[in-house]
Structures are given as structure tokens and as C-alpha cells.
Tab-separated table of C-alpha atoms and ligand atoms in Angstrom:
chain	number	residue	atom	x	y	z
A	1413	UNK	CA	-153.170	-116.415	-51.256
A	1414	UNK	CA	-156.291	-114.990	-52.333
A	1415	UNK	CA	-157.639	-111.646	-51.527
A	1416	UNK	CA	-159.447	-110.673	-48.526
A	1417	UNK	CA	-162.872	-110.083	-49.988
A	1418	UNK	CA	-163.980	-106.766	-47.904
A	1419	UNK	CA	-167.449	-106.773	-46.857
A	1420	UNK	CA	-169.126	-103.337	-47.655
A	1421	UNK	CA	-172.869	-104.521	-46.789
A	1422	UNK	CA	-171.470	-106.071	-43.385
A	1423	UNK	CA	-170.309	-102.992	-42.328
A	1424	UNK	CA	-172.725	-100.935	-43.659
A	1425	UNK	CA	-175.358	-103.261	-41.444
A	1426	UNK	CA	-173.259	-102.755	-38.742
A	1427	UNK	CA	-172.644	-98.962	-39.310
A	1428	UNK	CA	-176.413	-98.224	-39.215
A	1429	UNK	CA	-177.497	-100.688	-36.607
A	1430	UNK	CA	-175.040	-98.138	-34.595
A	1431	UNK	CA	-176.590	-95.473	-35.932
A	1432	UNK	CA	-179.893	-96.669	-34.964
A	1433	UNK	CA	-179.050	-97.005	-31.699
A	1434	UNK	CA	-177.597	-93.036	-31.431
A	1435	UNK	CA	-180.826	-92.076	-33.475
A	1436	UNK	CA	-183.077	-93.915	-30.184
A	1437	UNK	CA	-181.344	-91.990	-28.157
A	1438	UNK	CA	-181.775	-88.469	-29.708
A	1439	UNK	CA	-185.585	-89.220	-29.623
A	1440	UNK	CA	-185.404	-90.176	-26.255
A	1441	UNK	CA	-182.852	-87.713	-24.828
A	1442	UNK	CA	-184.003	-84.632	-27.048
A	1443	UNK	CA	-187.365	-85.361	-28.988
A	1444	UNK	CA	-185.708	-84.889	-32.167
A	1445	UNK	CA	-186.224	-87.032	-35.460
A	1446	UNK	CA	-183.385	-86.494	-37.819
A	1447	UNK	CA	-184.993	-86.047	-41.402
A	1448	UNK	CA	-183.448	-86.203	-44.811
A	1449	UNK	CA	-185.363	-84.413	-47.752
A	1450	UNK	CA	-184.609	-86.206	-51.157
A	1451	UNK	CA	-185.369	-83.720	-54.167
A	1452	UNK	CA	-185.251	-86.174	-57.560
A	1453	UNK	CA	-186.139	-83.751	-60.268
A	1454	UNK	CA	-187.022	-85.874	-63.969
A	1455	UNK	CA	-187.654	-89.681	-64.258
A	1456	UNK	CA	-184.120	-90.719	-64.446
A	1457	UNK	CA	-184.558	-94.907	-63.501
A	1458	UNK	CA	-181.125	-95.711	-61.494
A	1459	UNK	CA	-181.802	-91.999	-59.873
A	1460	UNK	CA	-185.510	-93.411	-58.628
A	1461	UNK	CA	-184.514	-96.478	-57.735
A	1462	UNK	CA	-181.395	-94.547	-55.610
A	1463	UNK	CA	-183.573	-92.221	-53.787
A	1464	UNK	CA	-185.632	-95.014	-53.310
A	1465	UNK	CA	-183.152	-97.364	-51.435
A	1466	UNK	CA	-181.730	-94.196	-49.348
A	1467	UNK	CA	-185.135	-93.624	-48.187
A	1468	UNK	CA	-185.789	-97.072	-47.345
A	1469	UNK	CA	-182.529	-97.050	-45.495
A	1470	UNK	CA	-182.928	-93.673	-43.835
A	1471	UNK	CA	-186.663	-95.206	-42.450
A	1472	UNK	CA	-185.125	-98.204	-40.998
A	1473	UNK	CA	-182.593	-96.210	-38.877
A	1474	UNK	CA	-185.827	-94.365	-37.686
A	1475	UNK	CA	-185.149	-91.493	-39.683
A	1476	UNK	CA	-187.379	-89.861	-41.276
A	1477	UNK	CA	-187.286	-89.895	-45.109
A	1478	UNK	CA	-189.122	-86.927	-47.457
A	1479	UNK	CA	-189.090	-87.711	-51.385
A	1480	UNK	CA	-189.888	-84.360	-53.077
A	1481	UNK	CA	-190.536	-85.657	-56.876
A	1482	UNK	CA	-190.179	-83.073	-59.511
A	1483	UNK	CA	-190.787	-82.757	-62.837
A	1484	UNK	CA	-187.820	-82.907	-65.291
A	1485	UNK	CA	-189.136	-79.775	-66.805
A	1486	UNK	CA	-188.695	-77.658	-63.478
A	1487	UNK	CA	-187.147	-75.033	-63.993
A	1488	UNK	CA	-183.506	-73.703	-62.439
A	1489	UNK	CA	-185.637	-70.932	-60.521
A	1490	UNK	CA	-188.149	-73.555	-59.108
A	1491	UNK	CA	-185.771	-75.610	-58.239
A	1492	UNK	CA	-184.066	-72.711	-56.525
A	1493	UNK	CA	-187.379	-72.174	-54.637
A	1494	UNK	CA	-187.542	-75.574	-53.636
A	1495	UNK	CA	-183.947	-75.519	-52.023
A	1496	UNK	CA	-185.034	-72.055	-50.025
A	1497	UNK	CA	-188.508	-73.698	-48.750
A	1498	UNK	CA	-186.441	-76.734	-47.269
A	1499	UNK	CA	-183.556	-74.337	-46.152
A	1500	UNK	CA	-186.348	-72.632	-43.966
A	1501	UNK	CA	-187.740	-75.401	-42.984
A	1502	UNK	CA	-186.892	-76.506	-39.338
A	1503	UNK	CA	-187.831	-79.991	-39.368
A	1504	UNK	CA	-185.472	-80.779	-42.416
A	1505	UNK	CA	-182.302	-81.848	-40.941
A	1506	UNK	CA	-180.229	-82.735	-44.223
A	1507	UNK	CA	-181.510	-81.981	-47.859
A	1508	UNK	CA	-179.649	-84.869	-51.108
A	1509	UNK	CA	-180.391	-83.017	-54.488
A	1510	UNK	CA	-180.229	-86.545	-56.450
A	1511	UNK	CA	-177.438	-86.302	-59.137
A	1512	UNK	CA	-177.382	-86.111	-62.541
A	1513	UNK	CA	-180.376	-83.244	-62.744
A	1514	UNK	CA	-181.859	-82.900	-66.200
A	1515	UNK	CA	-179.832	-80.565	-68.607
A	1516	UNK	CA	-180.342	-77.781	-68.567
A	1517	UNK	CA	-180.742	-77.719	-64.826
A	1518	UNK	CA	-176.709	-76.105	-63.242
A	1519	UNK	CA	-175.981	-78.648	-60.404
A	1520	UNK	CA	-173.914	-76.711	-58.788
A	1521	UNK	CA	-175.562	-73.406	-58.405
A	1522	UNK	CA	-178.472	-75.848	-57.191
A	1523	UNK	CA	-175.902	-77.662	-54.224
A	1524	UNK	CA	-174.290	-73.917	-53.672
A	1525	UNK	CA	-177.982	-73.163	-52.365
A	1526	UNK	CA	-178.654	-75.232	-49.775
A	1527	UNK	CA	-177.854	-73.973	-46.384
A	1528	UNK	CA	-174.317	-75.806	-45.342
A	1529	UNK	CA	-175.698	-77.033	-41.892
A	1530	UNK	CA	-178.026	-79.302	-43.968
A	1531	UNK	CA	-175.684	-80.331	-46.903
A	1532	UNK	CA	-175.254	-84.263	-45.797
A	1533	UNK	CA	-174.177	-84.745	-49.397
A	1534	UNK	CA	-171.379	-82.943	-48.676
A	1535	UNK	CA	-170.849	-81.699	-51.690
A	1536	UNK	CA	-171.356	-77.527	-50.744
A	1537	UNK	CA	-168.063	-75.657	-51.813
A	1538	UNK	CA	-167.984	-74.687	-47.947
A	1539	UNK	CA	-167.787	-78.943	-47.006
A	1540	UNK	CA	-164.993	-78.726	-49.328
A	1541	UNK	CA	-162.867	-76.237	-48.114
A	1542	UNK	CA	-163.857	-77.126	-44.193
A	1543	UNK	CA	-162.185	-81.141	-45.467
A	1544	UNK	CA	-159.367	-79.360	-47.091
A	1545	UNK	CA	-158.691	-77.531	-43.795
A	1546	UNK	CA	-159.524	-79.897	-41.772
A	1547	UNK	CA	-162.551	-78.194	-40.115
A	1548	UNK	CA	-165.362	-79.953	-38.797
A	1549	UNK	CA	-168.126	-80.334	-41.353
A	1550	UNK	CA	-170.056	-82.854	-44.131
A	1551	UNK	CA	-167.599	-85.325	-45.656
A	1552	UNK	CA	-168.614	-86.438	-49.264
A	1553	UNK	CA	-170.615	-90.138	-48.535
A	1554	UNK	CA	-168.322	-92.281	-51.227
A	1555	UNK	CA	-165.306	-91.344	-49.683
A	1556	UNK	CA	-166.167	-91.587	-46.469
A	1557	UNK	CA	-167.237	-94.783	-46.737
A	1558	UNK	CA	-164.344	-95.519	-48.649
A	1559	UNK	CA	-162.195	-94.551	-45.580
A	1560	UNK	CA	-163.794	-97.048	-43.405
A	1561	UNK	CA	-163.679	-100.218	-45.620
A	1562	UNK	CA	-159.882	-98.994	-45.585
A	1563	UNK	CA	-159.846	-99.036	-41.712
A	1564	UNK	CA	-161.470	-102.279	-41.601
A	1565	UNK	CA	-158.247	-104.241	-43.095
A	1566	UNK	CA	-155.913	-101.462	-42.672
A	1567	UNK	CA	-156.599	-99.368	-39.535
A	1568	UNK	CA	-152.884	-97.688	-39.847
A	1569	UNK	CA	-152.744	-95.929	-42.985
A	1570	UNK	CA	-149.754	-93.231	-41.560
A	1571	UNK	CA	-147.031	-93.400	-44.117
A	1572	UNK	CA	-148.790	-95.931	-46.967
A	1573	UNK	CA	-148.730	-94.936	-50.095
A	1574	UNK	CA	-152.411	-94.255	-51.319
A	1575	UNK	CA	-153.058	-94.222	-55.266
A	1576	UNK	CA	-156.426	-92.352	-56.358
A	1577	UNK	CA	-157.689	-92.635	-60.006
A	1578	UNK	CA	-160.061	-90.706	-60.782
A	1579	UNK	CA	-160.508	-86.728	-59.800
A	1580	UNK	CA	-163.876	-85.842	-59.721
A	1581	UNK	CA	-165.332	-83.188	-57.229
A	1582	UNK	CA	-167.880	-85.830	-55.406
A	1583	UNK	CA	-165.576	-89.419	-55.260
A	1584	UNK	CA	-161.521	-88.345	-56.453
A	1585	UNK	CA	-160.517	-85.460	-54.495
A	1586	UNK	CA	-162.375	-85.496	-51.587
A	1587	UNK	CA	-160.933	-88.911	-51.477
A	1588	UNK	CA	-157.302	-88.123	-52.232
A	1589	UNK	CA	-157.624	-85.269	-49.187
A	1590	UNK	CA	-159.152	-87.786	-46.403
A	1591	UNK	CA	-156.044	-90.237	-47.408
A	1592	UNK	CA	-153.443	-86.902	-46.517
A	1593	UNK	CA	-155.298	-86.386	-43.153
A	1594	UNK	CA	-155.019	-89.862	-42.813
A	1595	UNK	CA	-151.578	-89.013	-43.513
A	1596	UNK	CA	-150.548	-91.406	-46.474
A	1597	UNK	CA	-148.754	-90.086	-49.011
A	1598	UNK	CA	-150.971	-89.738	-51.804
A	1599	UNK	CA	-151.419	-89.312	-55.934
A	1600	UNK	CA	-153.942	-88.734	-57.646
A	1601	UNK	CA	-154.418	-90.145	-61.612
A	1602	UNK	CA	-156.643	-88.965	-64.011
A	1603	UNK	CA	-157.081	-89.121	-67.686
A	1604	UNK	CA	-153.996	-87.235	-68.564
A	1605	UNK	CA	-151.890	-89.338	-66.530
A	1606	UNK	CA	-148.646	-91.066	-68.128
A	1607	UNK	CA	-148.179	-94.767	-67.202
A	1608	UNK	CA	-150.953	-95.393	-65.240
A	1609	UNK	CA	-149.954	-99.022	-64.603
A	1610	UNK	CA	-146.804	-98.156	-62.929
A	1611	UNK	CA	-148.802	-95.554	-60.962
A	1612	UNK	CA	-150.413	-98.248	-59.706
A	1613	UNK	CA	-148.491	-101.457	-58.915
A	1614	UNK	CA	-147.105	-98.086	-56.567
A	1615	UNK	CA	-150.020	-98.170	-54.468
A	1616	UNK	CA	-150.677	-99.588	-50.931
A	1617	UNK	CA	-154.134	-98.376	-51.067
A	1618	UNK	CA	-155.626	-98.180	-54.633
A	1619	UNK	CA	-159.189	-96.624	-55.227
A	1620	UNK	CA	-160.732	-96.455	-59.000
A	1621	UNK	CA	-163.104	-94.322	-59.373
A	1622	UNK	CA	-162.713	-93.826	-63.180
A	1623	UNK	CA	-165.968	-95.177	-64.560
A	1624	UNK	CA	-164.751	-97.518	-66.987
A	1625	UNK	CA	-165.493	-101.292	-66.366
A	1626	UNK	CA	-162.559	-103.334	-65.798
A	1627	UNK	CA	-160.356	-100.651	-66.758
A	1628	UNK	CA	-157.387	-101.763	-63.442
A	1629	UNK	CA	-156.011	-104.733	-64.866
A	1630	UNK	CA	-154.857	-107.181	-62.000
A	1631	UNK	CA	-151.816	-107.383	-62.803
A	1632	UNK	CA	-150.972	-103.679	-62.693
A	1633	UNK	CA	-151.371	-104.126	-58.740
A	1634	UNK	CA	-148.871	-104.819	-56.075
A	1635	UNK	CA	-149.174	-107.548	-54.172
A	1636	UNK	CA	-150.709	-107.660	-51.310
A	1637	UNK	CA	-152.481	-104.147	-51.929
A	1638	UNK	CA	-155.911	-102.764	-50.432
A	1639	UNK	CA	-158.176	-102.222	-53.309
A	1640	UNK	CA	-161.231	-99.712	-53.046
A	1641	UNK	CA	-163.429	-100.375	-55.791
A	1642	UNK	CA	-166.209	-97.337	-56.451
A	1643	UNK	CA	-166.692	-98.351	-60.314
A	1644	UNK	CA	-170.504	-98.902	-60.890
A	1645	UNK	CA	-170.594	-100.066	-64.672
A	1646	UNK	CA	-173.348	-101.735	-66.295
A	1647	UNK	CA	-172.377	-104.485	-68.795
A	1648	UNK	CA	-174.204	-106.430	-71.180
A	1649	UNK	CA	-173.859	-110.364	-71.116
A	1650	UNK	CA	-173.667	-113.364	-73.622
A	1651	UNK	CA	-177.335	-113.822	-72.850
A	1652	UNK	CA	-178.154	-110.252	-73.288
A	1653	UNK	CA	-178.594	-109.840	-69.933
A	1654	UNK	CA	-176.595	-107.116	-68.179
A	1655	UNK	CA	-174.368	-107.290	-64.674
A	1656	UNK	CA	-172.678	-104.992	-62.587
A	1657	UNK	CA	-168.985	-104.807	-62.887
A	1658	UNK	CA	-165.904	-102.132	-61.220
A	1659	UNK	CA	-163.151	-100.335	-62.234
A	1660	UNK	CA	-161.325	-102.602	-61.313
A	1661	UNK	CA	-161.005	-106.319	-63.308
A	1662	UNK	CA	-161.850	-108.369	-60.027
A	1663	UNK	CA	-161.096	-111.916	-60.904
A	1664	UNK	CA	-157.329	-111.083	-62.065
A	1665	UNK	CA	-157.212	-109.015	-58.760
A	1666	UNK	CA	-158.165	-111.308	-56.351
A	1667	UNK	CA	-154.928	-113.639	-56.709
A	1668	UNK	CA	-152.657	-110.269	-56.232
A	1669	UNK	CA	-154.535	-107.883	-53.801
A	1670	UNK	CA	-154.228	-107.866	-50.169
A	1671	UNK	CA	-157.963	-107.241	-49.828
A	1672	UNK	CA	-160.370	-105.843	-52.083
A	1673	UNK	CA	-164.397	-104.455	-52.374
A	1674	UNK	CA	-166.564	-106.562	-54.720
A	1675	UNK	CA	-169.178	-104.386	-57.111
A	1676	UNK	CA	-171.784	-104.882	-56.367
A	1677	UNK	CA	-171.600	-105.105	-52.276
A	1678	UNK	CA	-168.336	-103.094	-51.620
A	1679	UNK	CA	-168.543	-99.109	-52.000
A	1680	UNK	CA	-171.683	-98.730	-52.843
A	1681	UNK	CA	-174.086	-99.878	-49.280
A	1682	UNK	CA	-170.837	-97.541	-47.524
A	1683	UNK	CA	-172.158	-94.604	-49.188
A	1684	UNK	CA	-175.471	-94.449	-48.284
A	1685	UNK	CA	-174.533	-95.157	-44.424
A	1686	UNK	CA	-172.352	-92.366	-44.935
A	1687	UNK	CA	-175.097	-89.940	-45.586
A	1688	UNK	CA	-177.614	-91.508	-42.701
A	1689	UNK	CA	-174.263	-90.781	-40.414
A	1690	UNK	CA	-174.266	-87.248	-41.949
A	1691	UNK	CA	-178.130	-86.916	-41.545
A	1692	UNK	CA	-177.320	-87.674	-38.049
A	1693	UNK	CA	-175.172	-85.474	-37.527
A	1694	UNK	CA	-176.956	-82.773	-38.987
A	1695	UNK	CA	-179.404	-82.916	-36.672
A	1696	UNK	CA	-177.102	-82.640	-33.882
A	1697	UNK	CA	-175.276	-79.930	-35.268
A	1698	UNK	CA	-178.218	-77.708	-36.052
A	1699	UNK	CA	-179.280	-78.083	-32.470
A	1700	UNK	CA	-176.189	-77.440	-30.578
A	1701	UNK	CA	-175.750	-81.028	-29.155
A	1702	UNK	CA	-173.113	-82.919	-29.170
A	1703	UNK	CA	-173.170	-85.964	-31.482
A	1704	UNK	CA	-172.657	-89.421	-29.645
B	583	NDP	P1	-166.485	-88.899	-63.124
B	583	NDP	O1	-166.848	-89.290	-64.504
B	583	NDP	O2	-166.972	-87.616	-62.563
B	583	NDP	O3	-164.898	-88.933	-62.974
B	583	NDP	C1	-164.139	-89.955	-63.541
B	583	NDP	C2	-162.681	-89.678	-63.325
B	583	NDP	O4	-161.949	-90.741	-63.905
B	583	NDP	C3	-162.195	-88.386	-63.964
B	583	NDP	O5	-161.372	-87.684	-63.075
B	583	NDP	C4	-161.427	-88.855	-65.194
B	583	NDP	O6	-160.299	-88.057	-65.508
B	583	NDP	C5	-160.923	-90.203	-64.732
B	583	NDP	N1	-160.705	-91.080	-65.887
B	583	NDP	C6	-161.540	-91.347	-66.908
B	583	NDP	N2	-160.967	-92.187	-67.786
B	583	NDP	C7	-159.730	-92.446	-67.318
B	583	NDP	C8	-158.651	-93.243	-67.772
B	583	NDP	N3	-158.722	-93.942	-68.914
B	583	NDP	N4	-157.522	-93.276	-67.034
B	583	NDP	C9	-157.439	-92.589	-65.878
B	583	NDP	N5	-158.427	-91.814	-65.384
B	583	NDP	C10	-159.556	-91.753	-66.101
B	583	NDP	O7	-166.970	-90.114	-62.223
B	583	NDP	P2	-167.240	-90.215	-60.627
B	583	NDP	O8	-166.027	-89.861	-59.874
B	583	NDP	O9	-168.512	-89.536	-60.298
B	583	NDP	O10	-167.529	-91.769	-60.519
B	583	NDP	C11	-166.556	-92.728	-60.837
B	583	NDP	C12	-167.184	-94.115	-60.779
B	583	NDP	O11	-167.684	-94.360	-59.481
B	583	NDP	C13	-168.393	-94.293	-61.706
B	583	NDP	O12	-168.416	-95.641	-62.163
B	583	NDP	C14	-169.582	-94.073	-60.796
B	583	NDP	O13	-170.743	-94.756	-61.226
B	583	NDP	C15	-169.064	-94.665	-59.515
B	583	NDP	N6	-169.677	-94.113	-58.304
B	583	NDP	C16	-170.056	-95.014	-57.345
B	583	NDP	C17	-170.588	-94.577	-56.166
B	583	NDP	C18	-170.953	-95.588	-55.136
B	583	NDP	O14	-171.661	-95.277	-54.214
B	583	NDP	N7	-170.417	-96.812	-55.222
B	583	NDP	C19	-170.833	-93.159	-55.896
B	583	NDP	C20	-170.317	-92.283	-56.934
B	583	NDP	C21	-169.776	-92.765	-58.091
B	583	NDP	P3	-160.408	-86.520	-66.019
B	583	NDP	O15	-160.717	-85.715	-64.802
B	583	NDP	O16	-159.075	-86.236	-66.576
B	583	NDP	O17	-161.523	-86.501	-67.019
């Protein structure tokens, strides 16, 4: 039987239209607007066109949405400045530094600055720490999103054995920790790893996020397995055209997987609900209420 195809842009929709609805309510209860700041420092294309859609999103769950374009020559201490002028600023709920910056521009003293209450990214050291304790606070978007295209074909994960390739600060082990509170038993591959195809045909719950298109052959999964595809790779066509493909080689998948997220229209609409949910909640945090 072939895979359950999971449907990442469904339940975004229906994630947001939610939201939307809790968003109404904080303008009506508590005259409040949640609003995200976007800083995109340089002309990177897929970054514009990313801070683009987020802020399209963000506007129609009547957020609002603030661009702050930069130039790719701004400098670490500008930068700096423009993190400590949106910190102050109390009508900026939630403040998305748009990743990769322009070298030499040090990412992570830049996401170390902003003030924690408004890091929807989730990406500050203290998100990390308050997921690896499991403290309220900002849960990295991919993975998050990632968790609920789990719980939508799998809403028991207690005891499943959850496979994570991939172990990167913003997608691999913020993933890998969600799965233990979720309380699978987890590993976590990586580049070193021995044997990664019998890693995987272990898995109940695979995610790839490795980077490398195609790179999970199908037949390295066991059958009937959830598969979490983040993998955005760009490859080039017969025609010289180019398409989107995963980590994951989705054709051979299909006949072996349980269910499994296309690329495009799987991970990817998940993660930018995530950080309107995040925005949201921002907003309510930073104001003492109590999110709906
Ligand atoms: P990184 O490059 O930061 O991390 C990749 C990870 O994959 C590393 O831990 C690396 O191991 C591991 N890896 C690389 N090659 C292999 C291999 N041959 N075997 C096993 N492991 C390997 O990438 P990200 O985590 O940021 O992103 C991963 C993918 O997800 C990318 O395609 C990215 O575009 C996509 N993405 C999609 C998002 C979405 O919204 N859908 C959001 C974020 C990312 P090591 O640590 O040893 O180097």
C-alpha cells in the first residue's frame, strides 16, 4: 500500500486560520497587534523571497509584518544597533534575523542579542536550554512543525523509536529533544555516523534534515514508517530547468513508508506557522496574558 502523503500546507492553512481566530481575539479582548520585525541584511534571493512569504503570511493572520532591509555591507556593530532599537521597542512582539547573514557578519552573537521574550525564531541559547529542560519558552519553527505533521498520522509517539539525521543547532537537535519529551526513544545521525542505512530501516519516525537531495534511499526504510522530510534541495533538470527535491528519494519511499511529507508542500508551510504561533505567543507572553 502506498504511503500516506502528509499534507503540510493543509495543516499549515488550518494552523493559522486558528491562529487568526486567537489573534481577533487579542485585538478585541486586549488591543494588542502581535508584530514580527524581519531584519534581511544583503540581497541574498531565496532569503528575499523567504522574508517575503513570512510577511505575507504574518499579514494574513492580522499580524503585523515589519521588513527592516539592510545592506549586505552593514556592519556587525550596526547590526548590533539594529537588534537593541527593536529590543526597546514595545510594539515589536517577535524579531527573525533572516539566516545565512553575509560573511563576515557572526550569526550567533547577532541571535545572542535579541531580548529572549522576542526570539520567535527560537534559536537564542536561552530557547535552547529552556527545550532541553523542558521550560516554557520559543521552540525552533522546523521542528515544531515537524512535531505536528508527526501528530497528525501518529498522535502517540510514547515508546517509538524516532531516527534524526542531521544535527544542526536550528532543525537536528532541537528536533531530536522534542522527540525525548515526546518520549520516543531517539538517535541522532550525522556525518560521522557508521551504517546509516541500518540506522534507519530502525526508525518509526525518520526525519532528514541532511541537505543532500535524495540522499534516504527508499529502501533503507522500514515499512510502514513516518517520514519527515525537511530537505530543501534545488536540482537541475533534463531541460535545464531546476525542481525542488528532499532528503529523502520520495518515489522509492512512497511504496515502503507509512506516511510521508512531499518537498515542496510538507515541512516547509509548517515552519512558517510555527513562527506566526511563536509571534503569537510572544505577544502574550510579554504582556502577562495567558495565551488561548
Ligand atoms: P546543516 O547543513 O546545518 O546540517 C546538516 C546536517 O546533516 C549536519 O548535522 C551534517 O552532519 C548532516 N549530514 C551531512 N551530510 C551527511 C551524510 N552524508 N550523512 C549523514 N548526515 C549528514 O543543515 P540544516 O539542518 O540547516 O538543514 C538541513 C536541510 O533542511 C537543508 O536542506 C535545508 O535547506 C533544509 N531546511 C528546511 C527548512 C524548512 O522549513 N523546510 C528549514 C531549515 C532547513 P555533521 O554535523 O556531521 O556535519
Amino acid at each position: 500500500m502506498e504511503a500516506k502523503i502528509i499534507d503540510g500546507k493543509a495543516i499549515a492553512a488550518a494552523t493559522e486560520a486558528a491562529l487568526a481566530k486567537k489573534v481577533a481575539t487579542l485585538k478585541q479582548q486586549h488591543q494588542v497587534t502581535p508584530c514580527l520585525a524581519f531584519i534581511l541584511v544583503g540581497d541574498h534571493a531565496a532569503s528575499q523571497i523567504y522574508v517575503r512569504n513570512k510577511a505575507k503570511r504574518a499579514l494574513a493572520v492580522q499580524m503585523e509584518g515589519l521588513t527592516i532591509p539592510l545592506p549586505a555591507s552593514t556592519t556587525q556593530a550596526e547590526l548590533l544597533a539594529e537588534i537593541a532599537r527593536l529590543n526597546a521597542d514595545p510594539l515589536v512582539d517577535g524579531i527573525l534575523v533572516q539566516l545565512p547573514l553575509p560573511e563576515p557578519l557572526d550569526s550567533r552573537a547577532v541571535i545572542a542579542a535579541i531580548d529572549p521574550l522576542k526570539d520567535v525564531d527560537g534559536l537564542h541559547p536561552l530557547s535552547a536550554g529552556q527545550l532541553l529542560q523542558q521550560q516554557r519558552g520559543y521552540v525552533s519553527c522546523t521542528p515544531m512543525g515537524c512535531m505536528q505533521l508527526i501528530r497528525s498520522v501518529e498522535p502517540n509517539m510514547a515508546g517509538k523509536h524516532a531516527v534524526v539525521v542531521g544535527r544542526s543547532v536550528m532543525v537536528g537537535r532541537p528536533m531530536a529533544m522534542l522527540l525525548l519529551n515526546a518520549d520516543c526513544t531517539v538517535t541522532i545521525a550525522h556525518s560521522k555516523t557508521q551504517d546509516l542505512p541500518s540506522i534507519v530501516a530502525q526508525a518509526d519516525i525518520l526525519i532528514a534534515a541532511v541537505g543532500q537531495p535524495e540522499m534516504i534511499r527508499g529502501d533503507w526504510i522500514k515499512p510502514g514508517a513516518v517520514v519527515i522530510d525537511v530537505g530543501i534541495n534545488r536540482i537541475e533538470t533534463a531541460d535545464g530547468g531546476a525542481r525542488l527535491v528532499g532528503d529523502v528519494a520520495f518515489a522509492e519511499a512512497l511504496p515502503r513508508a507509512g506516511a510521508i511529507t512531499p518537498v515542496p508542500g510538507g515541512v516547509g508551510p509548517m515552519t512558517i506557522a510555527m513562527l506566526l504561533h511563536n509571534t503569537y505567543l510572544a505577544a502574550c507572553y510579554r504582556r502577562n496574558l495567558v495565551p488561548a
